[in-house]
Amino acid sequence: QVERRVPAGKWLAAACAALAAAGGPAAEDAGGNGPEALKKLSIRELKAMLASHGVKHDDCFEKSDLVKRALELPQKKKGPKGMLAKPVAGLQLTASQAKVVTAMLLDHAVGMDFCLVGEKGAGKSALVRAFAGLLGYRCRVVFCYKDMISRDLLQRRTTDPRGNTEWHDSPLVQAALTGDLAVLDGVQRLATGTLYSTLGPLLADREAVLPDGSRLVAPTRWRRLLERQGLPADSTELRGPGGELMRPVHPSFRCVAAAEPPGKGGGGANAGEAWLDAEVSTLFHFHGVSQPPGEEQLSLVAATKAKDPKVLQGLLSYAQQIRGAAANDVNLEPLRLSVRVLLRIARHLERRPGDVEGALNRAFSACLRFLPQSSQEAVDRLLVKAMKAAGISVKGLQHVQVTAASEAETKGRRQELQELEHTAIQARMFGGLGDEVDQARQKAERERADQRKARMDGLRRQAGVAARRRAVEGTQVVGGVLKIGDVSCPIRTPECPELVPDVTFVDIPKHVEALRDMLLDWSLGHHLLLVGNQGVGKNKLTDRLLCLLRCEREYVQLHRDTTVQGLTLSPSLVNGAVVWEDSPLVRAIKAGRCLVVDEADKAPLEVVCVLKALSEDGELALLDGRTIVRPDDPR
């Protein structure tokens, strides 16, 4: 055989490319489909590759020996390269995330808007922040909801200090005028046809007619208008032939949409209606965002310095199982393990390494307790099974009261019931079997009484265990540190002591235990949500915790008529005139106080979206033009 002559430099390139495609330990890039690619290399190419890695191959006399030695080469760490290898906007990108960001950058380079489609918690918002951070964009977020009308996407009616109504540009229009990045969060919730009919001209042609009669003009057409009328090149507005106001769309304007896959609760008449139709598909380039692979999720969690990898392996196994179970039971959707929840659990274990059950309860119990009993038990079984397979023993989640009988016991009862039913049918049809029916009925009543007695005995035993359980130690402040049980947190020095609540509080064991759990989440930097029936003491617990921490409080109560404007601005009467001032929410943010939002469940969805943006993304645009940003934001 005659070998094909290939220059030595190309040998190495071809060999490395084949090794990368092999997907073995020596793969330098994303994997391929096995060692078949290495077998296609010649002996000379394999020897050159091994020599470049400093591996001896004098004892290899067959090609199969060379292939085996090549597959044993040490693997380089996989991950993004170049500028994406460094943290971007506080996020360390994984290989799959860097691939999506690269595709987003390519779309931006050719002037296209794009849409990220992925499941809840897949990291769409994080990818948008990374994209904006790389290019220096300012994000203007529009939270979409089902009842949102088309006009709200462009402009909304507001009230000036004199009480007159006026039109105010939406964040989307502001982004178009200033060259920022407009983010449409949750476009699948919009009613069918709203997205294309309202934003089609703006996204496709960079032109739009606003509700107040003004117009947005594309940059190329704007330059021609200025030349025709002899106006300076830096003009920002002019009047059209009909007297309408015309303003230019900035050339740097881009629009990014984030949505869940079709059929995951889109808008329209039906909750599961597919929002991605032929019209919407012409507005964006689409990129799928899936959950990162298990090894990438572990690499993200490694930054939190959690010391027990077995817990994380068990959680990843649970995530795979719950994903399959949620496909058959829609009630399990809120309990899918997202990257955000995984990081929250890892931070909890970083602070309290041995509190595995506490971390799991804080991650899942809030949603779990409102599910049907069968769904609760299914999730509890999946989680316990996954953790047990990883070598971690957990007793299960709180608020899950397993009342369903075992499978064998249920099967036995079903069989007895069928026999009793057959006996009753025979007695009705043929008669003469009344005694047997009575005996069977009495037997069933005795069994029900025994089951009732066993259930009551179990409840008494649980009550005895709870009574013997060691109560949480009371609250105490020593050296400027608040300590409740085994949880401690430094107290604050208030600038306005009159804003620190002071309530009459009785330290009963149940409330002290709740305060301990609240203090733990507070010390971890989490936002707290108290859910309970009316009159159980939610406000009392909140005020008591703030009193112990010496933390100033700002209070706002929501209702069904609360608006975004009312949440960020509050009217007050000064010298007989109405003056709009900062709301308690804005004052709390500026002064670093604690904001207590009462009756949050009664607020409209658009108001809840504002709270979500503030708590999760750390950014909020006010109606007067100001923007609340994160402390590390360069703005």
XYZ file of C-alpha atoms in Angstrom:
635
model
C 0.000 0.000 0.000
C 1.137 3.526 -0.778
C 0.466 6.152 1.919
C -0.964 9.466 0.880
C 1.590 12.226 1.270
C 0.407 14.813 3.780
C 2.612 17.599 5.175
C 3.602 17.073 8.819
C 1.652 20.131 9.989
C -1.535 18.810 8.461
C -0.980 15.385 10.041
C -1.279 16.904 13.470
C -4.320 19.002 12.563
C -6.110 16.057 10.996
C -5.242 13.792 13.919
C -6.437 16.274 16.531
C -9.652 16.847 14.599
C -10.283 13.118 14.445
C -9.498 12.719 18.119
C -11.934 15.482 18.960
C -14.593 13.794 16.844
C -13.897 10.502 18.641
C -15.249 11.934 21.837
C -12.759 9.944 23.951
C -10.737 11.184 26.923
C -8.348 13.046 24.660
C -11.024 15.053 22.871
C -10.118 18.700 22.860
C -13.471 20.052 21.818
C -17.108 18.964 22.041
C -17.461 15.202 21.645
C -18.385 13.163 18.602
C -19.393 9.584 17.870
C -16.695 7.180 19.163
C -13.233 5.934 18.143
C -14.258 5.257 14.543
C -12.713 8.565 13.424
C -9.336 7.545 14.856
C -9.402 4.285 12.945
C -9.612 6.237 9.682
C -6.210 7.838 10.361
C -3.061 6.325 8.950
C -0.331 4.847 11.135
C 1.938 7.784 10.376
C -0.748 10.306 11.459
C -1.391 8.408 14.706
C 2.331 8.333 15.529
C 2.633 12.072 14.853
C -0.271 12.783 17.171
C 1.179 10.658 19.982
C 4.601 12.265 19.537
C 3.084 15.753 19.810
C 1.710 14.782 23.234
C 5.040 13.264 24.352
C 3.680 9.706 24.458
C 5.986 6.810 23.583
C 4.727 4.404 20.966
C 7.789 2.228 20.245
C 6.019 -0.803 21.733
C 2.991 -0.368 19.442
C 3.353 -2.622 16.406
C -0.265 -2.669 15.241
C -2.605 0.166 14.276
C -5.105 -0.995 16.900
C -2.424 -0.473 19.589
C -1.871 3.087 18.373
C -5.605 3.820 18.437
C -5.896 2.419 21.955
C -2.945 4.527 23.139
C -4.478 7.651 21.540
C -7.775 7.148 23.346
C -5.890 7.046 26.654
C -4.440 10.532 26.222
C -5.433 12.969 29.004
C -8.461 15.042 28.216
C -8.321 18.789 28.214
C -10.953 20.565 30.235
C -13.965 21.372 28.116
C -15.380 24.824 28.235
C -15.773 28.088 26.365
C -12.736 29.742 24.859
C -11.582 33.298 24.305
C -13.540 36.138 25.837
C -16.396 33.792 26.798
C -14.082 31.849 29.107
C -14.120 34.748 31.584
C -17.136 35.626 33.755
C -19.601 37.836 31.901
C -22.063 39.981 33.888
C -21.320 37.881 36.965
C -22.002 34.607 35.112
C -19.435 31.936 34.293
C -20.690 30.476 31.033
C -20.603 26.746 30.398
C -19.822 25.220 27.014
C -23.469 24.873 25.980
C -24.312 28.389 27.168
C -21.317 29.858 25.349
C -22.528 28.167 22.164
C -25.909 29.896 22.464
C -24.292 33.273 23.233
C -22.074 32.874 20.176
C -25.143 32.305 18.004
C -26.749 35.397 19.549
C -23.679 37.465 18.694
C -23.797 36.242 15.099
C -27.441 37.300 14.807
C -26.584 40.689 16.242
C -23.741 41.100 13.762
C -26.134 40.723 10.823
C -28.761 43.005 12.396
C -31.329 40.351 13.364
C -33.570 40.202 16.417
C -33.738 36.793 18.067
C -35.842 34.740 20.456
C -34.666 32.299 23.136
C -37.027 29.355 23.582
C -36.549 27.084 26.566
C -38.163 25.623 29.634
C -38.661 27.604 32.812
C -35.401 27.897 34.729
C -33.163 26.947 31.772
C -31.171 30.202 32.051
C -32.690 32.411 29.344
C -32.508 35.585 31.457
C -28.895 34.835 32.385
C -27.948 34.431 28.721
C -29.592 37.746 27.866
C -27.642 39.471 30.644
C -24.419 37.898 29.382
C -25.146 39.076 25.821
C -25.887 42.597 27.047
C -22.781 42.625 29.215
C -20.512 41.599 26.343
C -21.743 44.394 24.070
C -22.389 47.069 26.710
C -26.141 47.149 26.143
C -28.628 48.499 28.643
C -31.582 46.124 29.053
C -35.143 47.425 29.083
C -37.435 44.583 30.102
C -41.100 44.260 29.148
C -42.928 41.566 31.125
C -45.733 40.113 29.019
C -48.975 38.714 30.428
C -52.156 37.267 28.972
C -54.411 40.303 29.429
C -51.834 42.706 27.999
C -53.334 44.715 25.144
C -51.346 45.680 22.090
C -51.267 49.349 23.063
C -49.419 48.569 26.310
C -46.482 47.192 24.350
C -45.843 50.628 22.824
C -47.313 53.313 25.107
C -49.489 53.610 28.201
C -51.613 56.312 29.762
C -50.207 58.049 32.834
C -51.174 61.007 35.003
C -49.048 64.134 35.386
C -48.743 66.128 38.652
C -51.714 68.290 37.649
C -53.977 65.306 37.151
C -53.958 65.411 33.347
C -53.555 62.175 31.413
C -50.745 61.795 28.913
C -49.039 59.140 26.839
C -45.808 57.622 28.144
C -43.434 55.514 26.042
C -43.073 51.883 27.061
C -39.611 50.398 27.737
C -39.724 48.886 24.244
C -40.120 52.281 22.551
C -37.527 53.831 24.862
C -35.063 51.114 23.822
C -35.816 51.799 20.151
C -35.149 55.531 20.572
C -31.983 55.240 22.654
C -30.405 52.168 21.029
C -30.816 49.847 24.011
C -31.691 46.167 24.199
C -35.431 45.508 24.535
C -36.223 42.211 26.291
C -39.706 40.750 25.854
C -40.022 38.305 28.742
C -42.717 35.642 28.365
C -44.071 36.370 24.889
C -45.893 33.024 24.941
C -48.408 34.572 27.364
C -49.588 37.215 24.894
C -52.934 36.765 23.178
C -52.807 35.203 19.737
C -51.871 37.734 17.060
C -50.804 40.487 19.462
C -47.080 40.080 18.936
C -47.122 40.142 15.132
C -49.801 42.794 14.668
C -48.201 45.229 17.128
C -44.464 44.684 16.755
C -44.274 43.345 13.200
C -43.537 46.716 11.536
C -41.079 47.732 14.264
C -39.069 44.505 14.181
C -39.179 43.955 10.421
C -38.950 47.509 9.046
C -37.894 49.483 12.151
C -41.000 51.671 11.783
C -44.165 51.934 13.860
C -47.208 54.130 14.460
C -47.674 54.829 18.175
C -51.053 55.221 19.928
C -50.526 58.963 20.452
C -50.270 59.484 16.664
C -46.486 59.875 16.493
C -44.325 57.650 14.317
C -41.017 55.826 14.600
C -38.910 56.007 11.440
C -36.150 53.667 10.250
C -32.578 55.119 10.377
C -32.073 55.048 6.581
C -35.347 56.805 5.903
C -34.634 59.306 8.682
C -31.406 60.399 7.022
C -33.224 60.975 3.748
C -35.883 63.066 5.515
C -33.231 65.240 7.161
C -31.451 65.797 3.847
C -34.726 66.675 2.117
C -35.673 69.255 4.755
C -32.126 70.543 5.277
C -32.035 69.760 8.996
C -28.893 68.963 11.021
C -27.827 65.307 11.172
C -28.211 65.208 14.970
C -31.914 66.159 14.925
C -34.016 63.823 17.092
C -37.528 64.723 15.932
C -39.438 66.508 13.205
C -42.994 67.066 12.034
C -44.447 65.083 9.169
C -46.709 66.354 6.365
C -49.783 65.892 8.549
C -48.221 67.509 11.608
C -47.492 64.193 13.331
C -44.338 63.846 15.419
C -41.646 61.666 13.842
C -38.683 60.201 15.721
C -35.834 57.962 14.499
C -35.148 54.399 15.595
C -31.548 54.077 16.781
C -29.355 51.858 14.560
C -28.102 49.920 17.600
C -31.596 48.925 18.717
C -32.104 45.189 19.157
C -35.021 43.161 20.494
C -34.662 39.854 22.339
C -37.660 37.689 23.222
C -37.721 34.935 25.838
C -40.423 32.294 25.743
C -41.300 28.761 26.735
C -41.777 26.079 24.071
C -45.132 25.998 22.252
C -47.802 24.186 24.226
C -46.324 25.261 27.598
C -49.031 27.743 28.533
C -49.123 30.137 25.615
C -51.678 32.879 25.247
C -54.868 32.845 23.282
C -58.142 31.124 23.859
C -56.591 27.932 25.175
C -53.889 27.788 27.825
C -51.775 25.375 25.799
C -52.255 27.004 22.391
C -49.128 27.166 20.271
C -47.959 30.785 20.139
C -45.239 30.132 17.563
C -47.100 30.400 14.260
C -45.995 31.220 10.724
C -46.306 34.980 11.305
C -44.255 35.124 14.510
C -41.563 32.907 12.986
C -40.742 35.695 10.494
C -39.911 38.232 13.229
C -37.007 36.495 14.983
C -34.163 34.061 14.653
C -34.872 31.318 17.175
C -32.417 29.612 19.524
C -33.285 26.654 21.727
C -32.097 26.835 25.334
C -32.083 23.510 27.164
C -31.058 22.593 30.667
C -27.247 22.331 30.877
C -25.879 18.769 31.054
C -25.202 17.306 34.461
C -21.443 17.910 34.374
C -21.988 21.561 33.433
C -24.453 22.043 36.269
C -21.877 20.572 38.635
C -19.293 23.023 37.324
C -21.668 25.914 38.048
C -22.295 24.627 41.554
C -18.568 24.163 42.156
C -18.235 27.948 42.408
C -20.331 27.883 45.604
C -17.784 25.560 47.312
C -20.441 23.082 48.448
C -18.531 20.278 50.190
C -20.781 17.261 49.532
C -20.913 16.238 45.853
C -23.180 13.274 46.666
C -26.086 15.611 47.369
C -25.650 17.329 44.020
C -25.429 13.978 42.213
C -28.673 12.931 43.883
C -30.345 16.188 42.873
C -29.294 15.734 39.257
C -30.755 12.219 39.310
C -33.973 13.623 40.771
C -34.058 16.316 38.074
C -33.942 13.666 35.359
C -36.698 11.603 36.977
C -39.026 14.538 37.712
C -38.651 15.745 34.129
C -40.119 12.473 32.902
C -42.825 12.431 35.581
C -43.857 16.036 34.825
C -44.559 15.070 31.218
C -47.447 12.910 32.489
C -48.554 15.027 35.460
C -48.816 18.790 34.928
C -49.054 19.309 38.700
C -45.360 18.445 38.977
C -44.192 21.255 36.687
C -43.400 23.700 39.573
C -41.132 21.073 41.177
C -38.757 20.653 38.268
C -35.174 21.306 39.321
C -33.874 24.409 37.559
C -30.334 25.764 37.703
C -31.539 28.581 39.961
C -32.943 26.114 42.514
C -29.803 23.990 42.321
C -27.606 27.014 43.059
C -29.873 28.002 45.953
C -29.477 24.537 47.483
C -25.701 24.672 46.973
C -25.444 28.050 48.730
C -27.473 26.695 51.628
C -25.137 23.688 51.933
C -22.121 25.998 51.709
C -23.384 27.834 54.785
C -24.724 24.741 56.607
C -22.934 21.645 55.209
C -24.857 19.075 57.246
C -28.363 20.454 56.769
C -29.339 18.438 53.692
C -32.989 18.040 54.693
C -33.277 21.743 55.489
C -31.924 22.677 52.054
C -34.356 20.317 50.313
C -37.319 21.560 52.334
C -36.561 25.193 51.533
C -36.265 24.378 47.845
C -39.382 22.240 47.407
C -41.817 22.468 50.320
C -43.288 25.867 49.399
C -44.724 24.484 46.148
C -45.178 20.943 47.393
C -47.678 21.684 50.147
C -50.233 23.076 47.672
C -50.225 20.028 45.385
C -52.669 17.100 45.540
C -51.782 14.352 47.992
C -50.832 11.868 45.260
C -48.431 14.359 43.645
C -46.837 15.144 47.009
C -46.149 11.491 47.682
C -44.804 10.935 44.158
C -42.296 13.794 44.501
C -41.282 12.663 47.976
C -40.630 9.121 46.741
C -38.600 10.325 43.765
C -36.450 12.607 45.902
C -35.813 10.048 48.646
C -34.999 7.382 46.053
C -32.584 9.626 44.160
C -30.788 10.748 47.330
C -30.572 7.153 48.581
C -29.006 6.047 45.297
C -26.386 8.780 45.742
C -25.579 7.586 49.265
C -27.523 10.242 51.201
C -30.198 9.217 53.695
C -33.097 11.654 54.046
C -36.411 11.152 55.820
C -38.451 13.039 53.252
C -39.867 16.507 52.868
C -41.918 18.413 55.395
C -45.657 18.985 54.883
C -45.950 15.596 53.118
C -48.367 13.491 55.131
C -48.223 10.028 53.607
C -51.732 8.736 54.231
C -52.102 6.410 51.262
C -51.878 2.723 52.136
C -49.158 0.475 50.825
C -49.633 -1.197 47.482
C -50.115 -4.679 48.964
C -52.608 -3.420 51.547
C -54.572 -1.529 48.887
C -54.683 -4.627 46.680
C -55.973 -6.749 49.580
C -58.746 -4.283 50.395
C -59.767 -4.114 46.753
C -60.024 -7.910 46.587
C -62.130 -8.097 49.772
C -64.428 -5.403 48.415
C -64.921 -7.350 45.193
C -65.752 -10.531 47.138
C -68.265 -8.615 49.244
C -69.828 -7.145 46.124
C -70.183 -10.602 44.519
C -71.802 -11.936 47.702
C -74.325 -9.090 47.788
C -75.208 -9.624 44.123
C -75.803 -13.331 44.711
C -77.973 -12.562 47.738
C -80.170 -10.247 45.682
C -80.473 -12.607 42.749
C -80.894 -15.939 44.508
C -81.708 -15.093 48.151
C -80.908 -17.254 51.162
C -77.533 -15.694 51.714
C -78.513 -12.908 54.091
C -76.421 -14.284 56.975
C -73.291 -14.359 54.871
C -73.893 -10.792 53.741
C -74.354 -9.640 57.335
C -71.172 -11.403 58.411
C -69.211 -9.835 55.590
C -70.627 -6.414 56.445
C -69.717 -6.812 60.129
C -66.226 -7.948 59.176
C -65.758 -4.848 57.010
C -66.948 -2.586 59.836
C -64.517 -4.212 62.282
C -61.653 -3.724 59.821
C -62.553 -0.047 59.353
C -62.653 0.411 63.129
C -59.229 -1.237 63.482
C -57.818 0.967 60.734
C -59.269 4.074 62.392
C -57.755 3.025 65.742
C -54.350 2.384 64.134
C -54.448 5.784 62.469
C -55.272 7.540 65.758
C -52.468 5.655 67.520
C -50.058 6.839 64.852
C -51.156 10.439 65.313
C -50.697 10.131 69.081
C -47.191 8.771 68.599
C -46.337 11.671 66.284
C -47.657 14.124 68.849
C -45.520 12.480 71.522
C -42.408 12.713 69.364
C -43.115 16.384 68.684
C -43.563 17.036 72.392
C -40.291 15.303 73.262
C -38.414 17.108 70.482
C -35.965 19.631 71.787
C -37.415 23.101 71.445
C -35.473 25.797 69.623
C -33.622 28.052 72.014
C -35.083 31.504 72.456
C -33.854 34.659 70.797
C -30.834 36.420 72.214
C -28.541 39.250 71.121
C -24.886 39.018 72.164
C -22.203 41.385 70.927
C -24.308 42.809 68.132
C -25.255 39.357 66.805
C -28.770 37.941 66.862
C -28.894 34.234 67.662
C -31.967 32.022 67.360
C -31.167 28.389 67.985
C -28.141 27.478 65.877
C -28.587 30.377 63.430
C -26.903 33.744 63.924
C -26.828 37.013 61.996
C -25.414 40.464 62.808
C -27.940 43.165 63.667
C -28.091 46.554 61.986
C -27.657 50.105 63.204
C -30.765 51.985 61.988
C -30.507 55.545 60.746
C -34.227 56.094 61.405
C -35.091 54.159 64.585
C -38.717 55.232 64.292
C -39.054 52.909 61.260
C -37.998 49.833 63.222
C -41.176 47.921 64.245
C -41.767 47.124 67.896
C -44.577 44.673 68.604
C -45.789 42.637 71.524
C -44.673 39.085 70.861
C -44.896 35.854 72.850
C -42.089 33.389 72.156
C -44.079 30.186 71.722
C -41.996 27.246 70.386
C -43.712 27.116 66.987
C -43.145 30.808 66.316
C -39.541 30.687 67.522
C -38.879 27.823 65.127
C -40.416 29.859 62.295
C -38.233 32.843 63.252
C -35.178 30.602 63.169
C -36.007 29.456 59.628
C -36.685 33.034 58.514
C -33.382 34.225 59.985
C -31.524 31.466 58.159
C -32.947 32.537 54.790
C -32.268 36.181 55.680
C -28.613 35.402 56.439
C -28.299 33.595 53.088
C -29.498 36.695 51.245
C -32.827 35.227 50.121
C -36.079 37.106 49.766
C -38.782 35.713 52.046
C -42.364 34.750 51.212
C -44.748 33.915 54.067
C -47.808 31.941 52.977
C -50.611 31.136 55.386
C -54.256 31.562 56.249
C -55.570 34.835 57.561
C -54.840 35.407 61.231
C -51.969 32.942 61.704
C -49.480 35.723 62.507
C -47.548 36.433 59.300
C -47.246 40.165 60.010
C -46.369 39.475 63.645
C -43.503 37.193 62.644
C -42.234 39.699 60.087
C -42.274 42.618 62.506
C -40.671 40.536 65.255
C -37.779 39.496 63.005
C -37.166 43.083 61.877
C -37.357 44.247 65.481
C -34.711 41.743 66.550
C -32.474 42.685 63.608
C -33.013 46.412 64.221
C -33.921 46.757 60.551
C -35.947 49.670 59.201
C -39.213 48.742 57.507
C -41.139 50.199 54.582
C -44.686 48.883 54.207
C -46.940 48.652 51.157
C -50.273 46.866 50.847
C -51.400 45.669 47.448
C -54.899 45.125 46.109
C -56.524 44.172 42.836
C -56.515 47.785 41.569
C -52.799 48.351 42.241
C -50.927 49.663 39.196
C -47.259 49.773 38.306
C -47.359 53.559 38.623
C -48.931 53.328 42.065
C -46.280 50.829 43.127
C -43.389 53.143 42.244
C -44.925 56.585 42.911
C -47.234 57.668 45.709
C -49.298 60.873 45.863
C -49.240 63.149 48.898
C -50.899 66.462 49.717
C -48.462 69.376 50.241
C -49.836 72.922 50.743
C -53.096 71.950 49.158
C -51.482 70.465 46.043
C -50.962 66.825 45.074
C -47.257 65.981 44.900
C -45.947 62.679 43.541
C -43.158 61.259 45.678
C -41.173 58.049 45.819
C -43.240 55.088 46.966
C -42.204 52.929 49.941
C -40.690 50.475 47.441
C -38.341 53.103 45.967
C -37.491 54.517 49.406
C -36.601 51.052 50.684
C -34.307 50.432 47.722
C -32.530 53.780 48.014
C -32.021 53.595 51.779
C -31.335 49.849 52.070
C -34.418 49.083 54.161
C -36.645 46.039 54.246
C -39.783 46.251 52.118
C -42.815 44.433 53.506
C -45.358 43.707 50.748
C -48.694 42.774 52.288
C -51.517 41.010 50.410
C -49.191 40.228 47.506
C -51.563 37.533 46.229
C -54.210 40.153 45.400
C -51.995 42.171 43.013
C -52.411 42.017 39.209
C -49.903 39.988 37.239
C -48.101 43.015 35.805
C -47.394 44.249 39.352
C -46.089 40.831 40.381
C -43.772 40.915 37.341
C -42.290 44.160 38.657
C -41.536 42.494 41.986
C -39.997 39.537 40.152
C -37.745 41.835 38.137
C -36.646 43.562 41.301
C -35.970 40.428 43.348
C -34.459 38.167 40.664
C -32.879 40.555 38.161
C -32.169 43.512 40.458
C -33.340 46.061 37.898
C -36.458 48.213 37.620
C -37.284 51.129 35.299
C -39.314 53.922 36.917
C -41.866 55.987 35.052
C -39.939 59.222 35.566
C -36.937 57.917 33.619
C -34.825 56.679 36.525
C -33.634 53.079 36.617
C -32.843 50.923 39.611
C -29.809 48.724 38.888
C -27.609 46.259 40.747
C -24.840 47.641 43.002
C -22.146 46.210 40.724
C -23.685 47.738 37.584
C -21.275 50.281 36.014
C -24.189 52.707 35.498
